[in-house]
Coordinates of C-alpha atoms in Angstrom, one line a residue:
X193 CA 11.9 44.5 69.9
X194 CA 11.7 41.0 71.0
X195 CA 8.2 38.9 70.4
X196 CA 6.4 38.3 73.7
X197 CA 5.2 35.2 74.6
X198 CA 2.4 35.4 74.6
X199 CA 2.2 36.5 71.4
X200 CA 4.5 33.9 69.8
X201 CA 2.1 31.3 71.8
X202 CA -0.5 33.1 69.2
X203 CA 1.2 31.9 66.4
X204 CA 1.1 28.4 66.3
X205 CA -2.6 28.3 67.4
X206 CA -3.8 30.7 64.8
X207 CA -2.1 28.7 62.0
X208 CA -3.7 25.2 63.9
X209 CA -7.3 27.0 63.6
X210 CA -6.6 27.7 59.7
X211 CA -5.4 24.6 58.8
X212 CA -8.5 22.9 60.8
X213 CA -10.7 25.3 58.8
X214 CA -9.3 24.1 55.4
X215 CA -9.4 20.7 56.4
X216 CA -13.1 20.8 57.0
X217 CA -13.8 22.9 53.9
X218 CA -12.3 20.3 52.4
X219 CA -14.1 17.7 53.2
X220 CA -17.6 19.4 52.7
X221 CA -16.4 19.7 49.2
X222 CA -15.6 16.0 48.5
X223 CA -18.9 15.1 50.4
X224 CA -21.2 17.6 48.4
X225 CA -19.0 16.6 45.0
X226 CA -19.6 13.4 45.3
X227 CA -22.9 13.7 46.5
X228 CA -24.1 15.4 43.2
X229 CA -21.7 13.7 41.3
X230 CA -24.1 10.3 42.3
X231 CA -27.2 11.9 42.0
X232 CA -26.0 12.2 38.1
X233 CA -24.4 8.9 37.7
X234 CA -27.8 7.1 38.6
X235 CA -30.1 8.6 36.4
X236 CA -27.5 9.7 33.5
X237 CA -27.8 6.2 31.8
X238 CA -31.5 6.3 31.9
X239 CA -32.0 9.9 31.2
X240 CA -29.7 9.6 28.0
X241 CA -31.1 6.6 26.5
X242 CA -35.1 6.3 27.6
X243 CA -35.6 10.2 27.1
X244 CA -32.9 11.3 24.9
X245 CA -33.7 8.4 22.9
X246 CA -30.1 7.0 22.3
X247 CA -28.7 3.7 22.2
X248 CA -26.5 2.1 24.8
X249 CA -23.6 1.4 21.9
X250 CA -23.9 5.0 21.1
X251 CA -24.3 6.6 24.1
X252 CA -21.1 4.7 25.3
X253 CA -19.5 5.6 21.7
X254 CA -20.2 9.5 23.0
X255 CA -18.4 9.3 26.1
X256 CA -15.7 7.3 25.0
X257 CA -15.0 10.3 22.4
X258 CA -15.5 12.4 25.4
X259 CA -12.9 11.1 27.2
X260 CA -10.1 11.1 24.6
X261 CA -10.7 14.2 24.0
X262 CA -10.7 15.1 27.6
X263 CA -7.6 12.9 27.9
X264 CA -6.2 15.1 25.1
X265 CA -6.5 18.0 27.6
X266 CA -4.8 17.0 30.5
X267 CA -2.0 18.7 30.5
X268 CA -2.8 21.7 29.4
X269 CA -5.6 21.7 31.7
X270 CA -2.3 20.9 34.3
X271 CA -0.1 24.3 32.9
X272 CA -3.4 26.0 33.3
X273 CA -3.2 25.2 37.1
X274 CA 0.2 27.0 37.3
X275 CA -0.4 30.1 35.5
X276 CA -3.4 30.8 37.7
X277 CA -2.9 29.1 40.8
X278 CA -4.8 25.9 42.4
X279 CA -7.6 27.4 43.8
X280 CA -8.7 29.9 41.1
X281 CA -8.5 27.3 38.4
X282 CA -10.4 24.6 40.8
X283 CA -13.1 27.3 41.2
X284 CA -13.0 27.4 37.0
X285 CA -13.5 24.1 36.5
X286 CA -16.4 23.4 38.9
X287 CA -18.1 26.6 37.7
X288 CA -17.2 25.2 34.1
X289 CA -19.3 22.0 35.3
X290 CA -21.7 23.6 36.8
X291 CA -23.0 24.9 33.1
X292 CA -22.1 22.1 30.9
X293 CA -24.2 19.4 33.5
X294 CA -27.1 21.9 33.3
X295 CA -26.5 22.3 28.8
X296 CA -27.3 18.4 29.3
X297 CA -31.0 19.3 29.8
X298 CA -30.6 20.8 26.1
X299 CA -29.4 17.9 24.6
X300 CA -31.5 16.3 21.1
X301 CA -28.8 15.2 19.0
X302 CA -25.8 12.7 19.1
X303 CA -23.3 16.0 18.2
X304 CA -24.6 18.4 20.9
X305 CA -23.5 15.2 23.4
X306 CA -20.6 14.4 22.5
X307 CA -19.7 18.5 22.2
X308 CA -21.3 18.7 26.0
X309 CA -19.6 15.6 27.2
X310 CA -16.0 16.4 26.1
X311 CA -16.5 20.0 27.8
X312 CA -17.2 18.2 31.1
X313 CA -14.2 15.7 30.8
X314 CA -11.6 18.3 29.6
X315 CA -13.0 19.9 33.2
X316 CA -13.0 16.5 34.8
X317 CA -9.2 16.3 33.7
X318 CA -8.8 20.0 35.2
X319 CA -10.1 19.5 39.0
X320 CA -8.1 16.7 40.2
X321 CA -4.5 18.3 39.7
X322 CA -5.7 21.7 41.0
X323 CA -8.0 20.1 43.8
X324 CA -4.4 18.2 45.0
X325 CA -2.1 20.9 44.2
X326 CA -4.8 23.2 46.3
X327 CA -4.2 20.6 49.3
X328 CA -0.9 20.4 49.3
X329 CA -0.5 24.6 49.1
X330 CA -3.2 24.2 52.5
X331 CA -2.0 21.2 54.2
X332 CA 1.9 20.5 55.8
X333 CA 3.7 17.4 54.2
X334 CA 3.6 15.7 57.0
X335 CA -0.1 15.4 56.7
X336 CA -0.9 15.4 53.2
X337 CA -1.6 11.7 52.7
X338 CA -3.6 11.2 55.9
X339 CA -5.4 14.1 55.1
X340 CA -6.3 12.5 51.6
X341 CA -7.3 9.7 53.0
X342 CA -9.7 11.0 55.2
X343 CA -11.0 12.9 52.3
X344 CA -11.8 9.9 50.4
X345 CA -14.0 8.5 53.2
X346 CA -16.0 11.9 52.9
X347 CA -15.8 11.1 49.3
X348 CA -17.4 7.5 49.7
X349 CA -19.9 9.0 52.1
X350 CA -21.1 11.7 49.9
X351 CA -21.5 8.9 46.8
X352 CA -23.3 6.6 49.4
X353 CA -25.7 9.8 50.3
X354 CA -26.1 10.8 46.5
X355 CA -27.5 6.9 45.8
X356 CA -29.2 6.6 48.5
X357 CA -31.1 10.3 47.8
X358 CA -31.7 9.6 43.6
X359 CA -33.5 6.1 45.0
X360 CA -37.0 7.5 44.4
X361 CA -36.7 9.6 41.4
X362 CA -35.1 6.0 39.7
X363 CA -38.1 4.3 41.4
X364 CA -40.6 7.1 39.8
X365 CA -38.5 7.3 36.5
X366 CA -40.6 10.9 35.2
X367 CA -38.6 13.0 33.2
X368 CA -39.2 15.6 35.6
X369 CA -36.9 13.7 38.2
X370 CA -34.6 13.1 36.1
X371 CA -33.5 16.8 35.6
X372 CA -34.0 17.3 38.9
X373 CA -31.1 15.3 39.8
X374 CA -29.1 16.8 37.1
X375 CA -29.7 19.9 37.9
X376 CA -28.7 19.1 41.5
X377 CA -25.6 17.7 40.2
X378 CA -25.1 21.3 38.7
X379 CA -25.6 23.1 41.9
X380 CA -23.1 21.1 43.8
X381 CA -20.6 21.8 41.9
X382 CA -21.4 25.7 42.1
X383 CA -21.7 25.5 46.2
X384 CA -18.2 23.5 45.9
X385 CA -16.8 26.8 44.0
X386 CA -18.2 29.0 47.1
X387 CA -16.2 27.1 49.4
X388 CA -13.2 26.9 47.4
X389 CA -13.4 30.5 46.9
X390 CA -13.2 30.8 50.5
X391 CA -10.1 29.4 51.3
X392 CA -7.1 30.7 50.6
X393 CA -4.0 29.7 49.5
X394 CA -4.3 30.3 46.4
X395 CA -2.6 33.1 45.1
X396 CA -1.6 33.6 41.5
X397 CA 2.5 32.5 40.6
X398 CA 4.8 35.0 40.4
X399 CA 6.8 33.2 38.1
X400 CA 5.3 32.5 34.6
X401 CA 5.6 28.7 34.3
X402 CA 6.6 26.8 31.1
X403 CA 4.0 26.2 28.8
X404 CA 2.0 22.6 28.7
X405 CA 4.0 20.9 26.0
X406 CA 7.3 22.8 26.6
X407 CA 6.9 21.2 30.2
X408 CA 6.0 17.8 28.8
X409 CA 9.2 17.4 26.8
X410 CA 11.1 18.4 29.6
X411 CA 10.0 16.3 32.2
X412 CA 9.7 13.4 29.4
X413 CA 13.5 13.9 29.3
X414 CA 14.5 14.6 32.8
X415 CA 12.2 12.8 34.8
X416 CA 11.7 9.6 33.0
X417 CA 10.9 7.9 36.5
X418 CA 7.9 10.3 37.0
X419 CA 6.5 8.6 33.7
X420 CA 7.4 5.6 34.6
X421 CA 5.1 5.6 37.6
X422 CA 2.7 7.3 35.7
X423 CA 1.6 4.6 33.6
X424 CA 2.4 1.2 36.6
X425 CA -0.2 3.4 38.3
X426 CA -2.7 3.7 35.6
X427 CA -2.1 -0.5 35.1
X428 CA -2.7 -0.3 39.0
X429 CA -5.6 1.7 38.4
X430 CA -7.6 -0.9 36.4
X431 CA -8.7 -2.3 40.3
X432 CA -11.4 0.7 39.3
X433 CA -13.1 -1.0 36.6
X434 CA -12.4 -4.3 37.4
X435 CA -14.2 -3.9 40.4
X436 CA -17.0 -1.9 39.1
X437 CA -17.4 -4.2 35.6
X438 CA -15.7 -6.8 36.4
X439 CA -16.8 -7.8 39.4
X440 CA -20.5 -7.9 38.2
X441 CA -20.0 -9.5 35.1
X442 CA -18.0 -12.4 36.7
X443 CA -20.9 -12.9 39.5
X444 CA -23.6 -12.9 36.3
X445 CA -21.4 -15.2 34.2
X446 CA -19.4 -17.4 35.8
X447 CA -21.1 -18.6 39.3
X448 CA -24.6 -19.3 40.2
X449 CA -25.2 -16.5 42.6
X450 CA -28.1 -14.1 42.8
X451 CA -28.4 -10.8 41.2
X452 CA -28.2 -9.2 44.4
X453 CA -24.9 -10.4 45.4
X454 CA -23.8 -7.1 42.8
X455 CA -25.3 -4.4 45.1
X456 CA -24.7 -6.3 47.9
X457 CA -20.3 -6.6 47.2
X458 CA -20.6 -2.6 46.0
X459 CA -22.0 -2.3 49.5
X460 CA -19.2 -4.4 51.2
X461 CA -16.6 -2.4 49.7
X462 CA -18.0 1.1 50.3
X463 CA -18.1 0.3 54.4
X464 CA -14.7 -0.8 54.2
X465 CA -13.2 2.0 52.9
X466 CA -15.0 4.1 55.3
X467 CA -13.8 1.9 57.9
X468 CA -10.5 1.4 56.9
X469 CA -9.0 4.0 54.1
X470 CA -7.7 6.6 57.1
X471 CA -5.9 3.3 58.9
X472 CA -4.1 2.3 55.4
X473 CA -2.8 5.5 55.3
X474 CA -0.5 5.0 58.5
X475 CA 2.5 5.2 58.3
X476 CA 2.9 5.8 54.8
X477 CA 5.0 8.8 55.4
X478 CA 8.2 8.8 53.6
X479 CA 8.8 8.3 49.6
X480 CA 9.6 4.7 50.1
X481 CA 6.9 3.5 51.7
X482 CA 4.7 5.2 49.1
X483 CA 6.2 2.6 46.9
X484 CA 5.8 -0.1 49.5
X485 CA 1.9 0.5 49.3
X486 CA 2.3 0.5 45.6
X487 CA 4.1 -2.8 45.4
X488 CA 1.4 -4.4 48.5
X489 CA -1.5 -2.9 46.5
X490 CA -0.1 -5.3 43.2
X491 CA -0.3 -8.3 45.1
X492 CA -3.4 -7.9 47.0
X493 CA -5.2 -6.8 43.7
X494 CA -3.6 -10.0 42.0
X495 CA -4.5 -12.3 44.6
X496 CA -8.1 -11.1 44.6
X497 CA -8.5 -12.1 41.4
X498 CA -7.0 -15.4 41.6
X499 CA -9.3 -16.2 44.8
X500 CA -12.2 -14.5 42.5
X501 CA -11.3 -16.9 39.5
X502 CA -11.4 -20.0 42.3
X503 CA -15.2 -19.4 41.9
X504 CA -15.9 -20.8 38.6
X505 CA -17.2 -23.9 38.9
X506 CA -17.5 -24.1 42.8
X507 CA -21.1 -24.2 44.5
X508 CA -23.2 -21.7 45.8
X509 CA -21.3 -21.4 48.9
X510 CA -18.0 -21.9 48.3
X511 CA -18.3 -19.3 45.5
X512 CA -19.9 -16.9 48.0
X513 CA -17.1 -17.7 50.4
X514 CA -14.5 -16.7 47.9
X515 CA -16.2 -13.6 46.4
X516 CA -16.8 -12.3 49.7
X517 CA -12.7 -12.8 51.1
X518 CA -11.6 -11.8 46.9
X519 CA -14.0 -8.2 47.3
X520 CA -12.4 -7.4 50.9
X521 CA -8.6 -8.1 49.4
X522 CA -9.5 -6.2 46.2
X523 CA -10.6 -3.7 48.1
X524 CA -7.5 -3.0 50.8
X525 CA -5.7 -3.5 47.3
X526 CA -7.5 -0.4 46.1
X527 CA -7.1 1.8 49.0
X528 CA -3.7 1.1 49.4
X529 CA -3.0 2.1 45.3
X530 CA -5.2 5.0 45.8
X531 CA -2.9 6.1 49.3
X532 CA 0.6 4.8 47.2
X533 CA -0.5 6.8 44.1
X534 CA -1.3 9.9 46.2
X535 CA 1.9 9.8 47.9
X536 CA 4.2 9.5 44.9
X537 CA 2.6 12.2 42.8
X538 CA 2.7 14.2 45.2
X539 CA 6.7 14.0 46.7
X540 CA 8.0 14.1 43.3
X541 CA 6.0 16.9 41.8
X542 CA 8.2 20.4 42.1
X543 CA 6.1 22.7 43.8
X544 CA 6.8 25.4 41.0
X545 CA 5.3 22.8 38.5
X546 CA 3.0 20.9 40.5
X547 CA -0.3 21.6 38.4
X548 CA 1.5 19.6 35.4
X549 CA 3.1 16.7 37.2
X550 CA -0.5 16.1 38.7
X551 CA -2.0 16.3 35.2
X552 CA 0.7 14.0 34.1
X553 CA 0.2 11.4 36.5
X554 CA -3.5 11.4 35.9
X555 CA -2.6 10.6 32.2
X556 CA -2.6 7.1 33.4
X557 CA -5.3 7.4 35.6
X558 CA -7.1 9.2 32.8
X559 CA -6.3 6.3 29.8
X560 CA -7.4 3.4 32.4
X561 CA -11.1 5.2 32.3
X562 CA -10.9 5.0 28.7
X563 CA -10.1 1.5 27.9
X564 CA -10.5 -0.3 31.2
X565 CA -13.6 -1.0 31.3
X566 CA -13.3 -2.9 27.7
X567 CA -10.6 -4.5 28.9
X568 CA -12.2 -5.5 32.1
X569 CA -15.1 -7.1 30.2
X570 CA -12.4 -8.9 27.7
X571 CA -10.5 -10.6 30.4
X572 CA -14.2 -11.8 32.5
X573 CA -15.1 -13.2 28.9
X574 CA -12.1 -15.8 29.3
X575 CA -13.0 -17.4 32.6
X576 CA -10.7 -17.9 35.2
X577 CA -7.6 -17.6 33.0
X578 CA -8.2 -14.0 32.5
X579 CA -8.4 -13.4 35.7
X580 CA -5.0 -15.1 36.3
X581 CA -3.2 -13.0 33.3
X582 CA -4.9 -9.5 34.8
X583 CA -3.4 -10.8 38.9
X584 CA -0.1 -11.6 36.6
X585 CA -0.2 -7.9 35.6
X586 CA -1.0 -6.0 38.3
X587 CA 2.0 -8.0 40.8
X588 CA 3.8 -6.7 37.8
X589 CA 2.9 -3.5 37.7
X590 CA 3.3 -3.1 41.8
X591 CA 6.8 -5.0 41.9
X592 CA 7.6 -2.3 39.2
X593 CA 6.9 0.7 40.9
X594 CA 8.1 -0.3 44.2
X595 CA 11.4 -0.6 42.2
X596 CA 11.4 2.7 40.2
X597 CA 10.6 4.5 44.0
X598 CA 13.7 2.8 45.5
X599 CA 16.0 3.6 42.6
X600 CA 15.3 6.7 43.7
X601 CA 17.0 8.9 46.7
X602 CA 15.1 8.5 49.4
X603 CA 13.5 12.1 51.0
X604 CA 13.5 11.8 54.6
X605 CA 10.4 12.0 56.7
X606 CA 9.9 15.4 58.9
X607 CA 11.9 15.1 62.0
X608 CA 9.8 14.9 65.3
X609 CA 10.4 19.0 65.9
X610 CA 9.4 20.0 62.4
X611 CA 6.2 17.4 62.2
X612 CA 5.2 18.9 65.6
X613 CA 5.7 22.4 64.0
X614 CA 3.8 21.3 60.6
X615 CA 1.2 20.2 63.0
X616 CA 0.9 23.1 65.1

């Protein structure tokens, strides 16, 4: 019995109306996880160390063991994606967050933070490859990047919202407030489990995968490349906290500016990648030009740096001139690493072992969080030739991983047809 028309006209708009639906449940859940995920950040240096009563040296000494040991559990955390599938282990880790955030509030001793802290980073380590693998299982290939892209704006939206919203209880600074926020942090990550639980793709494997460190040795010795890009992206990846510590430190140090030039370039880059993360993502649709963003992102994050290191010494204005122009090139620097990054994780990952490869390739992104923001602070401390060694680095590290892409085989792009039937 042939299919009508009619009814294979059905088809293509039913699968359009679900993949519209994930979309937006996706971005709901990067606006309302970053959203909480703001709320905590502003008050969690304050809560820790004015009511909790430790020091700054050892409240950063807690998170730094926190995130080793969250590093540590990566890839595991990645097998742990394939046994159970994207979406039920996504679910786990924000529901896993959603507890440790609110055992904070419990928190007298230097132990019982560290303990609390590493929980939350071995389920910080979990959610990325699970939220990604879960996108890619939802979304057509043709539209994964785009689609990520567009997700990060939600993402810088949200983090703008979650400031913007903790603003009074900072101004207020009770204790009251202060759990408040934490506790809201807490509930967004248990609303983002509701509408993960609602979509679907999802399913459990079939196939029982490899375990974590079986899979590690064999894609450490058949997939050198994959590691290879693993750690140029995590050099890549120190754009994070050389913008975020850098940055500031540079403006206090080295040039006569205000204090308020700090919020004021955080600002600056938040509206540009609102503005302008979903147009960097054009046309990156093919492996190469994945690596072509990589290699682009390298030299506009090293010639940011160099225009940023022009500053020392220069006047009021000059030095606002160039920290203006060296924040706008850092910045298309980061979104085109963050779109480059996406897209090579993503094409080279095996769907059958896509959980791990994620988790691998955040091992970079992971060990940059670590000891980037030292290293930030190290390179600031030697003026302007600092700056020039970390822009010598990252060209480096771009250059390098445009090369490992092309010594690759090139996967083609979806024909016309099939990107019009990915696309509905």
């Amino acid at each position: 019995m042939q299919e009508s028309p009619q009814t294979a006209s059905k088809a293509p708009a039913a699968e359009r109306c679900r993949r519209d639906r994930a979309e937006s449940v996706l971005a709901a859940v990067f606006l309302i996880n970053s959203t909480g995920t703001a709320l905590f950040l502003s008050v969690s240096t304050l809560y820790f160390t004015r009511v909790v009563g430790f020091s700054a040296a050892r409240l950063g000494l807690g998170l730094s063991l926190a995130a080793l040991l969250g590093l540590a559990a990566a890839v595991p955390a990645g097998a742990a994606v394939d046994r159970l599938g994207a979406g039920r282990m996504l679910i786990l880790a924000h529901i896993w967050r959603a507890v440790a955030f609110c055992a904070y509030l419990l928190v007298h001793s230097f132990a019982a933070f560290v303990v609390t802290a590493a929980l939350i980073a071995v389920a910080d380590r979990a959610a990325p490859p699970a939220s990604q693998a879960l996108l890619a299982e939802l979304v057509p290939a043709s539209r994964r990047v785009s689609v990520l892209a567009r997700l990060r704006v939600w993402e810088n939206v949200g983090f703008t919202v979650g400031l913007a919203g903790s603003a009074l209880a900072v101004w207020q600074g009770s204790v009251s407030a202060y759990r408040v926020l934490i506790l809201g942090n807490a509930a967004s990550f248990l609303i983002v489990a509701v509408l993960v639980a609602t979509l679907s793709g999802s399913a459990v494997p079939e196939r029982r995968p490899q375990g974590a460190f079986a899979a590690l040795r064999t894609l450490a010795g058949s997939d050198r490349p994959y590691l290879y890009l693993t750690a140029l992206n995590g050099v890549l990846a120190l754009n994070a906290s050389l913008f975020a510590i850098g940055v500031p430190l540079w403006i206090l140090t080295w040039t006569p500016l205000p204090r308020w030039c700090v919020p004021a370039v955080m600002l600056l880059n938040t509206v540009l990648v609102v503005l302008c993360q979903v147009r960097a993502a054009r046309g990156a649709d093919t492996l190469r030009s994945h690596g072509r963003l990589l290699l682009r992102s390298g030299a506009a994050l090293g010639l940011a740096l160099v225009l940023l290191g022009l500053s020392q010494g220069a006047s009021t204005l000059v030095c606002a001139l160039l920290l203006l122009v060296s924040v706008a090139v850092l910045t298309f620097g980061e979104m085109w690493h963050s779109v480059g990054g996406w897209g090579v994780s993503l094409e080279l990952a095996p769907e059958q072992a896509r959980g791990r490869y994620l988790a691998v390739f955040g091992l970079g992104i992971g060990a940059q969080e670590v000891v980037g923001p030292a290293v930030a602070a190290l390179l600031v401390a030697q003026g302007r030739a600092g700056l020039i060694v970390a822009a010598a680095v990252l060209l480096a590290a771009g250059a390098g991983a445009d090369a490992v892409v092309r010594a690759l085989p090139e996967r083609a792009a979806p024909t016309p047809v099939e990107a019009a039937a990915e696309s509905g």
